[in-house]
Amino acid sequence: MAQGTLVALDIGTSKVCALIAEFGRDGRLTVIGHGTVPSSGLKKGAVVNIDQTVRSIRDAVERAERLSGWQIAEAFVGVGGAQIESFNSTGQVAVASHTREVARDDIRRAIEQARTVPIPSSREVLHVERRGFIVDGQEGVKDPLGMSALRLEVETHIVTAPATAFQNLMKCVAQAGVKVDEPVVNALASAEAVANDTERELGVAVADLGAGTIDLAMFNEGSPYHTRVVPVGGTNVTNDVAIGMKTSLPVAEELKIQYGTCDLTGLDPEETIAVSVLGEDAGRTVSRLELCQIIESRMRETFELLAGEMRSAGGGMLPAGLILTGGGSQLAGVAELGREVLQMPVRVVSPTGVGGLTDSILTPAYSTAIGLLQWGASFLEEGQPSRFESAPAGGIFGRIRDAIRGLFP
Ligand SMILES: Nc1ncnc2c1ncn2[C@@H]1O[C@H](COP(=O)(O)OP(=O)(O)OP(=O)(O)O)[C@@H](O)[C@H]1O
Ligand SMILES: [Mg+2]
């Protein structure tokens, strides 16, 4: 029996995807509707054309609705864009009650305190994730509620987005007729789908290689400590191929996907690809080695940028390594090249943990969308969003139950 219905909306640079899922009493997510359409109104994860973006969202939503027979009212919406930033902040309060027992209100005040760092009005706070508590100097407390203490300290991870870019995205979703349950930064959504609790506890980085950007989230002790967006993606690789091979972008994209690899070892310098097969420039051939050299060099540069971003985060070792996901992680040889450049374990992971209509979606390009469903499910599971700063007005539980408004006529 279903406990609730959830909707995920991943508005990406290359595609817009809507997923509808039932969340069962057994904790399982079953996808009952899915719509993916090409996206044309975004650049590097940010909206540059409202009308086109609204149209793509509407199309994706309609497809998911038609497939499921349900109508979408609300959704968990992924937020991307190159200007996502994050920082960590601590808040400290004296425990108020005379019994010296930590109450909900102490936790709330400590988090408020952590939030008092000056954040410019040009930025929107997307997340205030609790990393952990320190109770009278005792570190590593996950849930201090009811503990005896004089002082309570909270460590938070705060993620912000540029306010106007965020508002433009919210505007598009609203104009497409969908209310937002909660905006979730893409990197944290994808991590839900591909990194498990043990990896997060040990220390792991998740990089979602998209068309326009790389969404990066780094975890240790079970929580995120660095969330960023690196402004390069698969489109840069395709552009390089188009320029280097003197082809159109669609042909370059096909060459990359069908014949591309980052692993140059063993490639035959004589091997050629007939471009005419791809419907253009009849009779012309290109060298596969040359194609792959272009791809390898751009991907190497991409991993170097990622390495720089990861180094700047500090935070020590990542024993569980780097998990690659996103459409761009499907490029052959990408994990091997990542391992060589980053000097750490690197692997490509597809999203898991959902059943139902999973035909094309258990692939890396759907990590954000599936992660958004899992993010929403964790709200339902907990009844009360203890991992978040405060319950949204009206209580998320009641609102999710309304996420779907009845059957189609
Ligand atoms: N088999 C493949 N080999 C190489 N690249 C691929 C493959 N399949 C997809 N891609 C690339 O993945 C990218 C799309 O990935 P994804 O769907 O995750 O992006 P997006 O979510 O729309 O974009 P973003 O997250 O940057 O806003 C494209 O650049 C595409 O060329
Ligand atoms: Mg994406």
Coordinates of C-alpha atoms and ligand atoms in Angstrom, one line a residue:
M1 CA 0.0 0.0 0.0
A2 CA 1.3 3.4 -0.9
Q3 CA 2.3 5.8 1.9
G4 CA 2.6 8.8 -0.4
T5 CA 3.4 9.9 -3.9
L6 CA 6.5 11.9 -4.9
V7 CA 7.4 13.8 -7.9
A8 CA 11.0 14.7 -9.1
L9 CA 11.8 17.4 -11.6
D10 CA 15.4 17.5 -12.9
I11 CA 15.8 20.6 -15.2
G12 CA 19.1 20.0 -16.8
T13 CA 21.1 21.6 -19.6
S14 CA 20.4 18.8 -22.1
K15 CA 17.2 17.3 -20.8
V16 CA 14.3 17.9 -18.5
C17 CA 13.0 14.8 -16.6
A18 CA 9.9 14.3 -14.5
L19 CA 9.5 11.2 -12.5
I20 CA 6.4 10.2 -10.5
A21 CA 6.8 7.5 -7.8
E22 CA 4.9 5.8 -5.1
F23 CA 6.5 5.5 -1.7
G24 CA 5.4 2.3 -0.1
R25 CA 5.0 1.5 3.6
D26 CA 7.9 -0.9 3.1
G27 CA 10.1 2.1 2.3
R28 CA 10.3 1.2 -1.4
L29 CA 10.0 3.7 -4.2
T30 CA 8.1 2.6 -7.3
V31 CA 8.3 4.8 -10.4
I32 CA 4.8 5.0 -12.0
G33 CA 5.4 7.8 -14.4
H34 CA 8.3 9.2 -16.4
G35 CA 8.8 11.9 -19.0
T36 CA 12.1 13.1 -20.4
V37 CA 12.4 15.7 -23.2
P38 CA 15.3 17.6 -24.6
S39 CA 16.0 20.9 -22.9
S40 CA 16.8 24.1 -24.8
G41 CA 16.3 27.0 -22.3
L42 CA 19.4 26.4 -20.1
K43 CA 23.1 27.1 -20.3
K44 CA 25.5 25.6 -17.8
G45 CA 22.6 24.5 -15.6
A46 CA 21.0 28.0 -15.4
V47 CA 17.9 29.3 -17.1
V48 CA 18.6 31.6 -20.0
N49 CA 15.2 31.4 -21.7
I50 CA 12.1 31.2 -19.6
D51 CA 9.6 30.3 -22.4
Q52 CA 11.7 27.4 -23.7
T53 CA 12.3 26.1 -20.2
V54 CA 8.6 26.3 -19.3
R55 CA 7.7 24.4 -22.5
S56 CA 10.3 21.7 -21.8
I57 CA 9.0 21.3 -18.2
R58 CA 5.4 21.1 -19.4
D59 CA 6.3 18.5 -22.0
A60 CA 8.2 16.3 -19.5
V61 CA 5.4 16.7 -16.9
E62 CA 2.7 15.8 -19.5
R63 CA 4.5 12.7 -20.6
A64 CA 4.9 11.5 -17.0
E65 CA 1.2 12.3 -16.3
R66 CA 0.0 10.4 -19.4
L67 CA 2.1 7.4 -18.5
S68 CA 0.9 7.2 -14.9
G69 CA -2.6 8.5 -15.3
W70 CA -2.0 10.9 -12.5
Q71 CA -1.7 14.7 -12.5
I72 CA 1.3 16.4 -11.0
A73 CA 0.8 19.3 -8.6
E74 CA 4.0 19.5 -6.7
A75 CA 7.6 18.3 -7.1
F76 CA 11.0 18.2 -5.6
V77 CA 13.1 20.3 -7.9
G78 CA 16.8 20.1 -8.6
V79 CA 18.8 23.3 -8.6
G80 CA 22.1 23.6 -10.6
G81 CA 24.2 26.4 -12.2
A82 CA 27.8 27.3 -12.0
Q83 CA 27.4 29.7 -9.1
I84 CA 26.3 27.2 -6.4
E85 CA 28.4 27.8 -3.3
S86 CA 28.7 26.3 0.1
F87 CA 30.5 26.8 3.4
N88 CA 30.4 25.3 6.9
S89 CA 29.4 27.2 10.0
T90 CA 28.9 26.4 13.6
G91 CA 26.4 27.7 16.1
Q92 CA 26.7 27.6 19.9
V93 CA 24.0 28.0 22.6
A94 CA 23.6 27.4 26.4
V95 CA 21.0 24.8 27.0
A96 CA 18.0 26.7 28.2
S97 CA 16.0 24.4 30.4
H98 CA 16.8 24.2 34.2
T99 CA 16.9 20.4 33.9
R100 CA 19.8 20.8 31.5
E101 CA 18.3 18.5 28.9
V102 CA 18.7 19.4 25.2
A103 CA 15.3 20.3 23.8
R104 CA 14.1 20.9 20.2
D105 CA 14.2 24.6 20.8
D106 CA 17.9 24.5 21.8
I107 CA 18.7 22.7 18.5
R108 CA 16.7 25.2 16.6
R109 CA 18.5 28.1 18.3
A110 CA 21.9 26.6 17.7
I111 CA 21.1 26.2 14.0
E112 CA 19.8 29.8 13.9
Q113 CA 23.1 30.8 15.5
A114 CA 25.1 28.9 12.8
R115 CA 23.0 30.8 10.2
T116 CA 23.9 34.2 11.5
V117 CA 27.0 34.5 9.3
P118 CA 26.5 37.3 6.9
I119 CA 25.0 36.0 3.6
P120 CA 24.5 38.7 0.9
S121 CA 20.9 39.3 -0.1
S122 CA 21.9 38.4 -3.6
R123 CA 22.2 34.8 -2.5
E124 CA 19.4 32.3 -1.5
V125 CA 20.1 29.7 1.2
L126 CA 19.1 26.3 -0.3
H127 CA 20.3 24.0 2.5
V128 CA 21.3 24.2 6.1
E129 CA 22.4 20.6 6.6
R130 CA 23.3 19.5 10.1
R131 CA 26.7 17.8 10.1
G132 CA 26.7 16.9 13.7
F133 CA 26.6 18.3 17.3
I134 CA 29.1 18.9 20.0
V135 CA 27.6 18.4 23.5
D136 CA 29.7 20.0 26.2
G137 CA 32.8 19.3 24.1
Q138 CA 31.9 15.8 23.2
E139 CA 32.1 15.6 19.4
G140 CA 30.3 13.3 17.0
V141 CA 26.8 13.5 18.4
K142 CA 24.3 12.9 15.6
D143 CA 21.1 13.5 17.7
P144 CA 21.5 15.5 20.9
L145 CA 17.8 15.6 21.7
G146 CA 17.2 14.7 25.4
M147 CA 20.9 14.5 26.3
S148 CA 22.1 16.2 29.5
A149 CA 24.3 19.2 28.6
L150 CA 25.2 22.7 29.5
R151 CA 26.3 23.8 26.0
L152 CA 25.2 22.7 22.6
E153 CA 27.2 23.3 19.5
V154 CA 26.0 22.4 15.9
E155 CA 28.1 22.1 12.8
T156 CA 26.2 22.9 9.6
H157 CA 26.8 22.8 5.9
I158 CA 25.2 25.7 4.2
V159 CA 24.5 25.7 0.4
T160 CA 23.6 28.9 -1.4
A161 CA 22.6 29.9 -5.0
P162 CA 22.4 33.2 -6.7
A163 CA 19.0 34.6 -5.8
T164 CA 18.0 35.8 -9.3
A165 CA 19.0 32.6 -11.1
F166 CA 17.2 30.6 -8.4
Q167 CA 14.1 32.8 -8.8
N168 CA 14.2 32.3 -12.6
L169 CA 14.1 28.5 -12.2
M170 CA 11.3 28.7 -9.6
K171 CA 9.4 31.0 -12.0
C172 CA 9.7 28.4 -14.8
V173 CA 8.4 25.6 -12.6
A174 CA 5.5 27.8 -11.4
Q175 CA 4.6 28.8 -15.0
A176 CA 4.6 25.1 -15.9
G177 CA 1.9 24.7 -13.3
V178 CA 3.9 22.9 -10.7
K179 CA 4.4 23.9 -7.0
V180 CA 7.8 23.2 -5.4
D181 CA 7.9 20.9 -2.4
E182 CA 11.5 21.7 -1.9
P183 CA 14.4 22.8 -4.1
V184 CA 17.4 20.5 -3.7
V185 CA 20.8 21.2 -5.1
N186 CA 21.6 18.7 -7.9
A187 CA 24.9 17.5 -6.3
L188 CA 23.2 16.5 -3.1
A189 CA 20.3 14.9 -5.0
S190 CA 22.6 12.8 -7.2
A191 CA 24.6 11.7 -4.1
E192 CA 21.4 10.3 -2.6
A193 CA 21.2 8.0 -5.6
V194 CA 24.8 6.8 -5.9
A195 CA 26.6 7.0 -2.6
N196 CA 25.7 4.8 0.4
D197 CA 25.9 5.5 4.1
T198 CA 29.2 3.7 4.6
E199 CA 30.9 5.6 1.8
R200 CA 29.6 8.9 3.2
E201 CA 30.8 8.0 6.7
L202 CA 34.3 7.1 5.4
G203 CA 34.6 10.0 3.1
V204 CA 33.5 10.1 -0.6
A205 CA 33.1 12.6 -3.4
V206 CA 30.3 12.5 -6.0
A207 CA 30.7 14.2 -9.3
D208 CA 27.7 14.3 -11.7
L209 CA 29.1 14.9 -15.1
G210 CA 26.3 16.7 -17.0
A211 CA 26.0 18.4 -20.3
G212 CA 26.8 21.9 -19.0
T213 CA 28.3 21.4 -15.6
I214 CA 29.8 19.0 -13.1
D215 CA 27.8 18.9 -9.8
L216 CA 30.3 18.1 -7.0
A217 CA 29.4 17.0 -3.4
M218 CA 32.0 15.8 -0.9
F219 CA 31.1 13.9 2.3
N220 CA 32.7 12.8 5.5
E221 CA 31.3 11.5 8.8
G222 CA 28.0 10.9 7.0
S223 CA 27.4 14.5 5.9
P224 CA 28.3 16.9 3.1
Y225 CA 31.1 19.4 3.7
H226 CA 31.7 20.8 0.2
T227 CA 29.1 21.4 -2.5
R228 CA 30.2 23.1 -5.7
V229 CA 29.6 23.3 -9.4
V230 CA 32.4 23.1 -11.9
P231 CA 31.4 25.0 -15.1
V232 CA 32.3 22.4 -17.7
G233 CA 30.5 19.3 -19.0
G234 CA 29.9 17.0 -21.9
T235 CA 28.9 19.9 -24.2
N236 CA 32.5 21.2 -24.0
V237 CA 33.7 17.8 -25.3
T238 CA 31.2 17.8 -28.1
N239 CA 32.2 21.4 -29.1
D240 CA 35.9 20.4 -29.2
V241 CA 35.1 17.4 -31.4
A242 CA 33.0 19.6 -33.8
I243 CA 35.8 22.1 -34.1
G244 CA 38.6 19.5 -34.4
M245 CA 36.8 17.2 -36.8
K246 CA 35.1 20.0 -38.7
T247 CA 31.6 18.6 -38.3
S248 CA 28.2 19.9 -37.0
L249 CA 27.4 19.6 -33.4
P250 CA 24.9 16.7 -33.8
V251 CA 27.5 14.7 -35.8
A252 CA 30.2 15.5 -33.2
E253 CA 27.8 14.3 -30.4
E254 CA 27.2 11.1 -32.2
L255 CA 30.9 10.5 -32.9
K256 CA 31.7 11.1 -29.2
I257 CA 29.0 8.7 -28.0
Q258 CA 29.5 6.0 -30.6
Y259 CA 33.3 6.0 -31.1
G260 CA 34.7 8.1 -28.3
T261 CA 36.9 6.9 -25.4
C262 CA 39.4 8.5 -23.0
D263 CA 41.6 5.4 -23.2
L264 CA 44.0 5.8 -26.1
T265 CA 46.0 2.7 -25.5
G266 CA 45.5 0.1 -28.2
L267 CA 43.7 2.4 -30.6
D268 CA 44.7 1.7 -34.2
P269 CA 46.1 4.9 -35.9
E270 CA 44.8 3.6 -39.2
E271 CA 41.2 3.2 -38.0
T272 CA 38.8 5.6 -39.7
I273 CA 35.1 6.4 -39.2
A274 CA 32.9 7.2 -42.3
V275 CA 31.2 10.4 -41.4
S276 CA 28.7 9.7 -44.2
V277 CA 27.3 6.9 -42.1
L278 CA 26.2 9.7 -39.8
G279 CA 24.3 11.4 -42.5
E280 CA 26.7 14.2 -43.4
D281 CA 29.5 14.9 -45.8
A282 CA 29.1 11.8 -47.9
G283 CA 32.3 10.0 -48.4
R284 CA 34.4 11.8 -45.7
T285 CA 36.2 9.8 -43.1
V286 CA 37.8 10.9 -39.9
S287 CA 40.5 9.3 -37.8
R288 CA 39.2 7.6 -34.7
L289 CA 42.5 8.1 -32.9
E290 CA 42.4 11.8 -33.6
L291 CA 38.8 11.9 -32.4
C292 CA 39.7 10.2 -29.1
Q293 CA 42.7 12.4 -28.6
I294 CA 40.5 15.4 -28.7
I295 CA 38.1 13.8 -26.2
E296 CA 40.9 12.5 -23.9
S297 CA 42.6 15.9 -23.8
R298 CA 39.4 17.8 -22.8
M299 CA 38.5 15.1 -20.2
R300 CA 42.0 15.3 -18.8
E301 CA 41.6 19.0 -18.4
T302 CA 38.1 18.5 -16.9
F303 CA 39.5 16.1 -14.3
E304 CA 42.3 18.6 -13.5
L305 CA 39.7 21.3 -12.8
L306 CA 37.8 18.8 -10.6
A307 CA 41.0 17.9 -8.8
G308 CA 41.6 21.6 -8.1
E309 CA 38.1 22.1 -6.8
M310 CA 38.4 19.0 -4.6
R311 CA 41.8 20.1 -3.2
S312 CA 40.4 23.6 -2.4
A313 CA 37.8 21.9 -0.2
G314 CA 40.4 20.5 2.2
G315 CA 38.8 18.1 4.7
G316 CA 41.4 15.4 4.4
M317 CA 41.2 12.0 2.8
L318 CA 38.5 10.4 0.7
P319 CA 39.0 6.7 1.5
A320 CA 35.9 5.8 -0.5
G321 CA 37.2 7.7 -3.5
L322 CA 35.3 9.5 -6.2
I323 CA 32.0 8.3 -7.7
L324 CA 31.2 9.5 -11.2
T325 CA 27.7 9.7 -12.4
G326 CA 25.6 11.9 -14.8
G327 CA 25.3 11.3 -18.6
G328 CA 28.9 12.3 -19.2
S329 CA 30.2 9.5 -17.0
Q330 CA 29.1 7.0 -19.7
L331 CA 32.0 8.0 -21.8
A332 CA 34.3 4.9 -22.3
G333 CA 37.5 5.0 -20.2
V334 CA 36.4 7.9 -18.1
A335 CA 37.0 6.2 -14.7
E336 CA 40.5 5.1 -15.7
L337 CA 41.4 8.6 -16.8
G338 CA 39.9 10.0 -13.6
R339 CA 42.0 7.6 -11.5
E340 CA 45.2 8.6 -13.3
V341 CA 44.6 12.3 -12.9
L342 CA 43.2 12.3 -9.4
Q343 CA 45.3 9.5 -8.0
M344 CA 42.4 8.0 -6.1
P345 CA 39.8 5.3 -6.6
V346 CA 37.3 6.4 -9.2
R347 CA 34.2 4.5 -10.4
V348 CA 31.1 5.1 -12.4
V349 CA 27.9 4.4 -10.5
S350 CA 24.3 4.2 -11.8
P351 CA 21.4 5.1 -9.6
T352 CA 19.7 2.3 -7.7
G353 CA 16.9 1.9 -5.1
V354 CA 13.8 2.3 -7.2
G355 CA 11.5 -0.2 -8.8
G356 CA 8.6 0.1 -11.3
L357 CA 9.1 1.8 -14.7
T358 CA 12.9 1.7 -14.6
D359 CA 13.5 0.9 -18.2
S360 CA 15.8 3.7 -19.3
I361 CA 16.3 5.4 -16.0
L362 CA 18.7 3.2 -14.1
T363 CA 21.5 4.9 -16.0
P364 CA 23.9 7.6 -14.7
A365 CA 22.0 10.4 -16.5
Y366 CA 19.0 9.9 -14.1
S367 CA 20.9 10.1 -10.8
T368 CA 19.7 13.6 -10.0
A369 CA 16.0 12.7 -10.8
I370 CA 16.1 9.5 -8.8
G371 CA 18.0 11.1 -6.0
L372 CA 15.3 13.8 -5.8
L373 CA 12.7 11.0 -5.2
Q374 CA 14.9 9.5 -2.5
W375 CA 15.4 12.9 -0.9
G376 CA 11.6 13.3 -0.8
A377 CA 11.2 9.8 0.5
S378 CA 13.5 10.5 3.4
F379 CA 11.1 13.3 4.4
L380 CA 8.2 10.8 4.4
E381 CA 10.2 8.2 6.3
E382 CA 11.2 10.5 9.1
G383 CA 7.7 12.0 9.3
Q384 CA 9.5 15.0 10.5
P385 CA 12.5 16.4 8.6
S386 CA 15.0 16.0 11.5
R387 CA 18.0 16.4 9.2
F388 CA 16.8 19.8 8.1
E389 CA 16.7 23.1 9.8
S390 CA 12.9 23.3 10.1
A391 CA 9.8 21.7 8.8
P392 CA 8.4 23.7 5.9
A393 CA 5.1 25.5 6.7
G394 CA 2.2 23.1 6.9
G395 CA 4.5 20.1 7.4
I396 CA 6.0 18.3 4.4
F397 CA 4.1 15.2 5.1
G398 CA 0.7 16.6 4.5
R399 CA 1.9 18.4 1.5
I400 CA 3.4 15.5 -0.2
R401 CA 0.2 13.5 0.2
D402 CA -1.3 16.3 -2.0
A403 CA 1.5 16.1 -4.6
I404 CA -0.8 14.3 -6.9
R405 CA -4.3 15.7 -7.4
G406 CA -6.5 12.8 -8.3
L407 CA -6.9 10.9 -11.5
F408 CA -7.0 12.4 -14.9
P409 CA -10.5 13.0 -16.2
Ligands
LIG1 N1 27.5 7.3 -23.9 C1 27.9 8.5 -23.7 N2 29.2 8.8 -23.9 C2 29.7 10.0 -23.7 N3 28.9 11.0 -23.3 C3 27.6 10.8 -23.1 C4 27.0 9.5 -23.3 N4 25.7 9.6 -23.1 C5 25.5 10.9 -22.7 N5 26.6 11.6 -22.8 C6 26.8 13.1 -22.5 O1 26.1 13.4 -21.3 C7 25.7 14.7 -21.3 C8 24.3 14.8 -20.7 O2 24.3 14.3 -19.4 P1 23.1 14.6 -18.4 O3 21.8 14.1 -19.0 O4 23.5 14.1 -17.1 O5 23.1 16.2 -18.5 P2 22.1 17.3 -17.9 O6 21.6 16.9 -16.6 O7 21.0 17.6 -18.9 O8 23.0 18.6 -17.8 P3 23.5 19.4 -16.5 O9 23.4 18.6 -15.3 O10 24.9 19.9 -16.9 O11 22.6 20.6 -16.5 C9 25.8 15.2 -22.7 O12 26.9 16.1 -22.8 C10 26.1 13.9 -23.5 O13 26.9 14.1 -24.6
MG2 MG 22.2 17.1 -14.6

